[in-house]
mmCIF file of C-alpha atoms and ligand atoms in Angstrom:
data_model
loop_
_atom_site.group_PDB
_atom_site.id
_atom_site.type_symbol
_atom_site.label_atom_id
_atom_site.label_comp_id
_atom_site.label_asym_id
_atom_site.label_seq_id
_atom_site.Cartn_x
_atom_site.Cartn_y
_atom_site.Cartn_z
ATOM 1 C CA MET A 4 4.025 0.914 -9.731
ATOM 2 C CA ARG A 5 4.193 -1.419 -6.753
ATOM 3 C CA ILE A 6 1.079 -1.978 -4.639
ATOM 4 C CA PHE A 7 1.148 -1.935 -0.844
ATOM 5 C CA LEU A 8 -1.914 -2.675 1.294
ATOM 6 C CA ASP A 9 -2.879 0.069 3.750
ATOM 7 C CA SER A 10 -4.250 -2.119 6.526
ATOM 8 C CA ALA A 11 -3.472 -3.777 9.866
ATOM 9 C CA SER A 12 -6.036 -6.542 9.263
ATOM 10 C CA ILE A 13 -4.492 -10.013 9.004
ATOM 11 C CA SER A 14 -7.395 -11.334 6.932
ATOM 12 C CA GLU A 15 -7.134 -8.439 4.449
ATOM 13 C CA VAL A 16 -3.358 -8.886 4.191
ATOM 14 C CA ARG A 17 -3.768 -12.640 3.619
ATOM 15 C CA GLU A 18 -6.414 -12.089 0.940
ATOM 16 C CA ALA A 19 -4.467 -9.370 -0.919
ATOM 17 C CA ALA A 20 -1.240 -11.425 -0.701
ATOM 18 C CA SER A 21 -3.079 -14.425 -2.168
ATOM 19 C CA TRP A 22 -3.791 -12.365 -5.316
ATOM 20 C CA GLY A 23 -0.037 -12.240 -5.980
ATOM 21 C CA ILE A 24 -0.013 -8.455 -6.327
ATOM 22 C CA LEU A 25 1.244 -7.329 -2.941
ATOM 23 C CA SER A 26 4.699 -5.767 -2.483
ATOM 24 C CA GLY A 27 4.309 -4.421 1.060
ATOM 25 C CA VAL A 28 1.968 -3.208 3.803
ATOM 26 C CA THR A 29 1.533 0.072 5.658
ATOM 27 C CA THR A 30 -0.119 0.380 9.048
ATOM 28 C CA ASN A 31 -0.718 3.325 11.349
ATOM 29 C CA PRO A 32 -2.030 3.696 14.916
ATOM 30 C CA THR A 33 -5.598 4.304 13.668
ATOM 31 C CA LEU A 34 -5.572 1.143 11.528
ATOM 32 C CA ALA A 35 -4.059 -0.783 14.467
ATOM 33 C CA ALA A 36 -6.778 0.488 16.832
ATOM 34 C CA LYS A 37 -9.482 -0.855 14.463
ATOM 35 C CA GLU A 38 -8.105 -4.387 14.889
ATOM 36 C CA GLY A 39 -8.245 -4.299 18.717
ATOM 37 C CA ARG A 40 -5.319 -6.680 19.256
ATOM 38 C CA ASP A 41 -1.699 -6.338 20.351
ATOM 39 C CA PHE A 42 -0.088 -4.198 17.658
ATOM 40 C CA ARG A 43 3.369 -5.750 17.690
ATOM 41 C CA SER A 44 2.090 -9.319 17.441
ATOM 42 C CA ALA A 45 -0.185 -8.264 14.557
ATOM 43 C CA VAL A 46 2.737 -6.615 12.750
ATOM 44 C CA LYS A 47 4.887 -9.720 13.316
ATOM 45 C CA GLU A 48 2.184 -11.874 11.740
ATOM 46 C CA ILE A 49 1.860 -9.463 8.777
ATOM 47 C CA CYS A 50 5.653 -9.587 8.287
ATOM 48 C CA SER A 51 5.467 -13.372 8.053
ATOM 49 C CA ILE A 52 2.810 -13.167 5.309
ATOM 50 C CA VAL A 53 4.409 -10.442 3.166
ATOM 51 C CA ASP A 54 7.990 -10.468 1.878
ATOM 52 C CA GLY A 55 8.162 -6.711 1.172
ATOM 53 C CA PRO A 56 8.380 -3.780 3.610
ATOM 54 C CA VAL A 57 5.819 -3.587 6.426
ATOM 55 C CA SER A 58 5.529 -0.115 7.956
ATOM 56 C CA ALA A 59 5.011 0.113 11.722
ATOM 57 C CA GLU A 60 4.616 3.590 13.178
ATOM 58 C CA ALA A 61 6.593 4.971 16.115
ATOM 59 C CA ILE A 62 4.429 7.031 18.447
ATOM 60 C CA SER A 63 7.226 8.661 20.480
ATOM 61 C CA LEU A 64 7.751 12.409 20.153
ATOM 62 C CA THR A 65 11.418 13.071 20.963
ATOM 63 C CA ARG A 66 14.344 11.974 18.771
ATOM 64 C CA THR A 67 15.890 9.815 21.512
ATOM 65 C CA GLU A 68 12.613 8.043 22.192
ATOM 66 C CA ILE A 69 11.782 7.673 18.485
ATOM 67 C CA VAL A 70 15.193 6.076 17.869
ATOM 68 C CA ALA A 71 14.714 3.661 20.804
ATOM 69 C CA GLU A 72 11.187 2.774 19.632
ATOM 70 C CA GLY A 73 12.384 2.448 16.029
ATOM 71 C CA ILE A 74 15.097 -0.025 17.058
ATOM 72 C CA GLU A 75 12.495 -2.068 18.968
ATOM 73 C CA LEU A 76 10.075 -2.030 16.029
ATOM 74 C CA ALA A 77 12.831 -2.992 13.569
ATOM 75 C CA ALA A 78 13.656 -6.000 15.778
ATOM 76 C CA ILE A 79 10.173 -7.452 15.116
ATOM 77 C CA ALA A 80 11.209 -8.675 11.640
ATOM 78 C CA ASP A 81 13.756 -8.046 8.902
ATOM 79 C CA ASN A 82 11.164 -6.417 6.630
ATOM 80 C CA ILE A 83 9.986 -3.713 9.049
ATOM 81 C CA ALA A 84 10.093 -0.091 7.898
ATOM 82 C CA VAL A 85 9.748 2.296 10.833
ATOM 83 C CA LYS A 86 7.127 4.918 10.117
ATOM 84 C CA ILE A 87 7.970 8.318 11.568
ATOM 85 C CA PRO A 88 6.007 11.582 11.253
ATOM 86 C CA VAL A 89 8.015 14.365 9.592
ATOM 87 C CA GLY A 90 9.333 17.164 11.830
ATOM 88 C CA PRO A 91 12.647 18.132 13.427
ATOM 89 C CA GLU A 92 12.544 15.250 15.928
ATOM 90 C CA GLY A 93 11.439 12.756 13.309
ATOM 91 C CA LEU A 94 14.097 13.878 10.838
ATOM 92 C CA ALA A 95 16.846 13.623 13.468
ATOM 93 C CA ALA A 96 15.673 10.118 14.393
ATOM 94 C CA THR A 97 15.475 9.157 10.715
ATOM 95 C CA ARG A 98 19.122 10.118 10.208
ATOM 96 C CA VAL A 99 20.206 7.951 13.167
ATOM 97 C CA LEU A 100 18.053 4.972 12.174
ATOM 98 C CA SER A 101 18.908 5.104 8.458
ATOM 99 C CA ASP A 102 22.630 5.307 9.341
ATOM 100 C CA ARG A 103 22.080 2.059 11.286
ATOM 101 C CA GLY A 104 20.564 0.453 8.182
ATOM 102 C CA ILE A 105 16.971 0.640 9.447
ATOM 103 C CA HIS A 106 14.429 1.596 6.780
ATOM 104 C CA VAL A 107 12.285 4.619 7.606
ATOM 105 C CA ASN A 108 8.956 5.538 6.012
ATOM 106 C CA MET A 109 8.552 9.278 6.651
ATOM 107 C CA THR A 110 4.843 9.839 7.099
ATOM 108 C CA LEU A 111 2.286 12.665 7.364
ATOM 109 C CA VAL A 112 4.042 14.425 4.480
ATOM 110 C CA PHE A 113 1.989 17.206 2.900
ATOM 111 C CA SER A 114 4.551 19.399 1.113
ATOM 112 C CA VAL A 115 7.448 19.184 -1.326
ATOM 113 C CA ASN A 116 9.730 20.729 1.296
ATOM 114 C CA GLN A 117 8.871 18.021 3.808
ATOM 115 C CA ALA A 118 9.612 15.365 1.176
ATOM 116 C CA ILE A 119 12.970 16.970 0.310
ATOM 117 C CA LEU A 120 13.944 16.960 3.996
ATOM 118 C CA ALA A 121 12.823 13.341 4.458
ATOM 119 C CA ALA A 122 15.028 12.278 1.538
ATOM 120 C CA ALA A 123 17.928 14.343 2.904
ATOM 121 C CA ALA A 124 17.606 12.558 6.267
ATOM 122 C CA GLY A 125 17.951 9.203 4.520
ATOM 123 C CA ALA A 126 14.324 8.010 4.594
ATOM 124 C CA ALA A 127 13.830 4.909 2.451
ATOM 125 C CA PHE A 128 10.218 5.971 1.790
ATOM 126 C CA VAL A 129 8.294 9.227 1.876
ATOM 127 C CA SER A 130 4.497 9.141 2.154
ATOM 128 C CA PRO A 131 2.532 12.128 0.833
ATOM 129 C CA PHE A 132 -1.100 11.947 2.040
ATOM 130 C CA ILE A 133 -3.211 12.660 -1.049
ATOM 131 C CA GLY A 134 -6.713 12.185 0.404
ATOM 132 C CA ARG A 135 -6.149 14.382 3.441
ATOM 133 C CA LEU A 136 -4.929 17.195 1.158
ATOM 134 C CA ASP A 137 -8.053 16.774 -0.999
ATOM 135 C CA ASP A 138 -10.144 16.893 2.202
ATOM 136 C CA ILE A 139 -9.018 20.459 2.884
ATOM 137 C CA GLY A 140 -9.598 21.640 -0.682
ATOM 138 C CA THR A 141 -5.967 21.257 -1.779
ATOM 139 C CA ASP A 142 -4.760 19.378 -4.852
ATOM 140 C CA GLY A 143 -3.379 16.162 -3.326
ATOM 141 C CA LEU A 144 -2.410 14.611 -6.661
ATOM 142 C CA GLY A 145 -0.750 17.859 -7.781
ATOM 143 C CA ARG A 146 1.364 17.837 -4.623
ATOM 144 C CA LEU A 147 2.223 14.162 -5.187
ATOM 145 C CA ALA A 148 3.307 14.933 -8.778
ATOM 146 C CA ASP A 149 5.532 17.773 -7.548
ATOM 147 C CA ILE A 150 7.182 15.486 -4.979
ATOM 148 C CA VAL A 151 7.791 12.724 -7.553
ATOM 149 C CA ASP A 152 9.256 15.327 -9.961
ATOM 150 C CA ALA A 153 11.457 16.987 -7.320
ATOM 151 C CA LEU A 154 12.964 13.757 -5.961
ATOM 152 C CA GLY A 155 13.274 12.350 -9.494
ATOM 153 C CA ASN A 156 15.736 15.138 -10.363
ATOM 154 C CA TYR A 157 18.385 13.490 -8.192
ATOM 155 C CA ASP A 158 20.068 10.127 -7.877
ATOM 156 C CA ILE A 159 18.550 9.301 -4.494
ATOM 157 C CA SER A 160 17.102 6.026 -3.297
ATOM 158 C CA THR A 161 14.088 7.468 -1.413
ATOM 159 C CA GLN A 162 10.888 6.010 -2.882
ATOM 160 C CA VAL A 163 7.567 7.838 -2.930
ATOM 161 C CA ILE A 164 4.494 6.083 -1.519
ATOM 162 C CA ALA A 165 1.141 7.626 -2.496
ATOM 163 C CA ALA A 166 -0.777 7.389 0.811
ATOM 164 C CA SER A 167 -4.230 8.353 2.076
ATOM 165 C CA ILE A 168 -5.759 6.888 -1.078
ATOM 166 C CA ARG A 169 -9.543 7.074 -1.101
ATOM 167 C CA HIS A 170 -10.643 5.687 -4.493
ATOM 168 C CA PRO A 171 -9.362 3.919 -7.648
ATOM 169 C CA MET A 172 -8.811 7.200 -9.548
ATOM 170 C CA HIS A 173 -6.156 8.145 -6.979
ATOM 171 C CA VAL A 174 -4.301 4.925 -7.867
ATOM 172 C CA ILE A 175 -4.579 5.506 -11.625
ATOM 173 C CA GLU A 176 -3.354 9.093 -11.331
ATOM 174 C CA ALA A 177 -0.512 8.063 -8.987
ATOM 175 C CA ALA A 178 0.620 5.511 -11.596
ATOM 176 C CA LEU A 179 0.391 8.056 -14.445
ATOM 177 C CA ILE A 180 2.520 10.451 -12.375
ATOM 178 C CA GLY A 181 5.130 7.690 -12.056
ATOM 179 C CA THR A 182 4.880 7.202 -8.268
ATOM 180 C CA ASP A 183 6.997 4.280 -7.046
ATOM 181 C CA ILE A 184 4.303 2.798 -4.789
ATOM 182 C CA SER A 185 0.632 3.276 -3.899
ATOM 183 C CA THR A 186 -0.573 2.055 -0.527
ATOM 184 C CA VAL A 187 -4.180 1.065 -1.069
ATOM 185 C CA PRO A 188 -6.978 0.305 1.447
ATOM 186 C CA PHE A 189 -8.557 -3.128 0.865
ATOM 187 C CA GLU A 190 -11.920 -1.605 -0.122
ATOM 188 C CA VAL A 191 -10.181 0.353 -2.913
ATOM 189 C CA LEU A 192 -8.204 -2.719 -3.990
ATOM 190 C CA LYS A 193 -11.489 -4.638 -4.431
ATOM 191 C CA LYS A 194 -12.864 -1.822 -6.602
ATOM 192 C CA MET A 195 -9.669 -1.820 -8.721
ATOM 193 C CA VAL A 196 -10.150 -5.434 -9.787
ATOM 194 C CA GLN A 197 -13.858 -5.054 -10.642
ATOM 195 C CA HIS A 198 -15.207 -4.275 -14.107
ATOM 196 C CA PRO A 199 -18.818 -4.945 -15.218
ATOM 197 C CA LEU A 200 -17.633 -5.951 -18.716
ATOM 198 C CA THR A 201 -15.348 -8.606 -17.174
ATOM 199 C CA ASP A 202 -18.304 -10.039 -15.195
ATOM 200 C CA LYS A 203 -20.528 -9.911 -18.300
ATOM 201 C CA GLY A 204 -17.774 -11.503 -20.410
ATOM 202 C CA VAL A 205 -17.246 -14.384 -17.954
ATOM 203 C CA ALA A 206 -21.021 -15.024 -17.768
ATOM 204 C CA GLY A 207 -21.254 -14.995 -21.594
ATOM 205 C CA PHE A 208 -18.301 -17.365 -22.062
ATOM 206 C CA LEU A 209 -19.718 -19.757 -19.444
ATOM 207 C CA SER A 210 -23.180 -19.892 -20.973
ATOM 208 C CA ASP A 211 -21.740 -20.359 -24.505
ATOM 209 C CA TRP A 212 -19.504 -23.143 -23.185
ATOM 210 C CA GLU A 213 -22.463 -24.882 -21.528
ATOM 211 C CA ALA A 214 -24.494 -24.551 -24.758
ATOM 212 C CA LEU A 215 -21.612 -26.187 -26.661
ATOM 213 C CA GLN A 216 -21.452 -29.071 -24.145
ATOM 214 C CA ALA A 217 -25.212 -29.657 -24.538
ATOM 215 C CA LYS A 218 -24.853 -29.646 -28.337
ATOM 216 C CA MET A 219 -21.919 -32.107 -28.198
ATOM 217 C CA GLU A 220 -24.007 -34.363 -25.948
ATOM 218 C CA GLU A 221 -26.809 -34.328 -28.555
ATOM 219 C CA VAL A 222 -24.320 -35.190 -31.336
ATOM 220 C CA ARG A 223 -22.926 -38.064 -29.243
ATOM 221 C CA ALA A 224 -26.459 -39.371 -28.551
ATOM 222 C CA ASP A 225 -27.378 -39.168 -32.293
ATOM 223 C CA THR A 226 -24.164 -40.989 -33.263
ATOM 224 C CA ALA A 227 -24.855 -43.722 -30.688
ATOM 225 C CA ASP A 228 -28.383 -44.255 -32.170
ATOM 226 C CA VAL A 229 -27.004 -44.902 -35.690
HETATM 227 C C1 E4P B 13 -0.466 5.200 5.148
HETATM 228 O O1 E4P B 13 0.748 5.177 5.240
HETATM 229 C C2 E4P B 13 -1.280 6.232 5.830
HETATM 230 O O2 E4P B 13 -1.157 6.130 7.202
HETATM 231 C C3 E4P B 13 -2.713 6.133 5.397
HETATM 232 O O3 E4P B 13 -2.755 5.982 3.989
HETATM 233 C C4 E4P B 13 -3.551 7.314 5.848
HETATM 234 O O4 E4P B 13 -4.819 7.222 5.259
HETATM 235 P P1 E4P B 13 -6.054 8.141 5.746
HETATM 236 O O5 E4P B 13 -5.749 9.550 5.415
HETATM 237 O O6 E4P B 13 -7.221 7.608 4.948
HETATM 238 O O7 E4P B 13 -6.195 7.906 7.214
#
């Protein structure tokens, strides 16, 4: 499973990219608002840090406007994927943009039917929102599994991105389901790399190594005395 970072923060993108694990980035208007800087310049900078797809969301509501905005967003960099909310207008715009070779990430997907339609419209990515389904007492991971199964029955290129991830178990389950990609907030990414036994193991190895150096020093001193 490939890992995307779900963030519009340049410092988080730089840090995650430096780990060598990052295959792409997703942003949305809420994440952009948190950064408080010009969205397009931030996205351009992110595109220069990450080789893989960087999703930038169109906020227009009609197909004509979404297409125009999508073309503008795609002009920011070669690795832009235009994020478009699912719906009749979004699907129509997705068909036009994907026919022009522009990658679309169909977002705010909550049902198998929406995912089927996104794939039919030529979306390169479809993003089921697991956490928001959990929030309303629905089985987000179950829905994700159904979407991965349904699209997997056909020879289509649409990839599934597990989105709205809230904790490391979401990532583990998404991988076990066979999801193509998980887009992970930085706080969750930090939790994924942590394990108390790793910390304990490193501390133990270091102290044993230092004890060995002290012993070798003693042996050298004894040999020098002879
Ligand atoms: C990513 O594509 C989504 O916009 C994001 O994962 C939504 O996450 P949230 O439900 O925590 O806002």
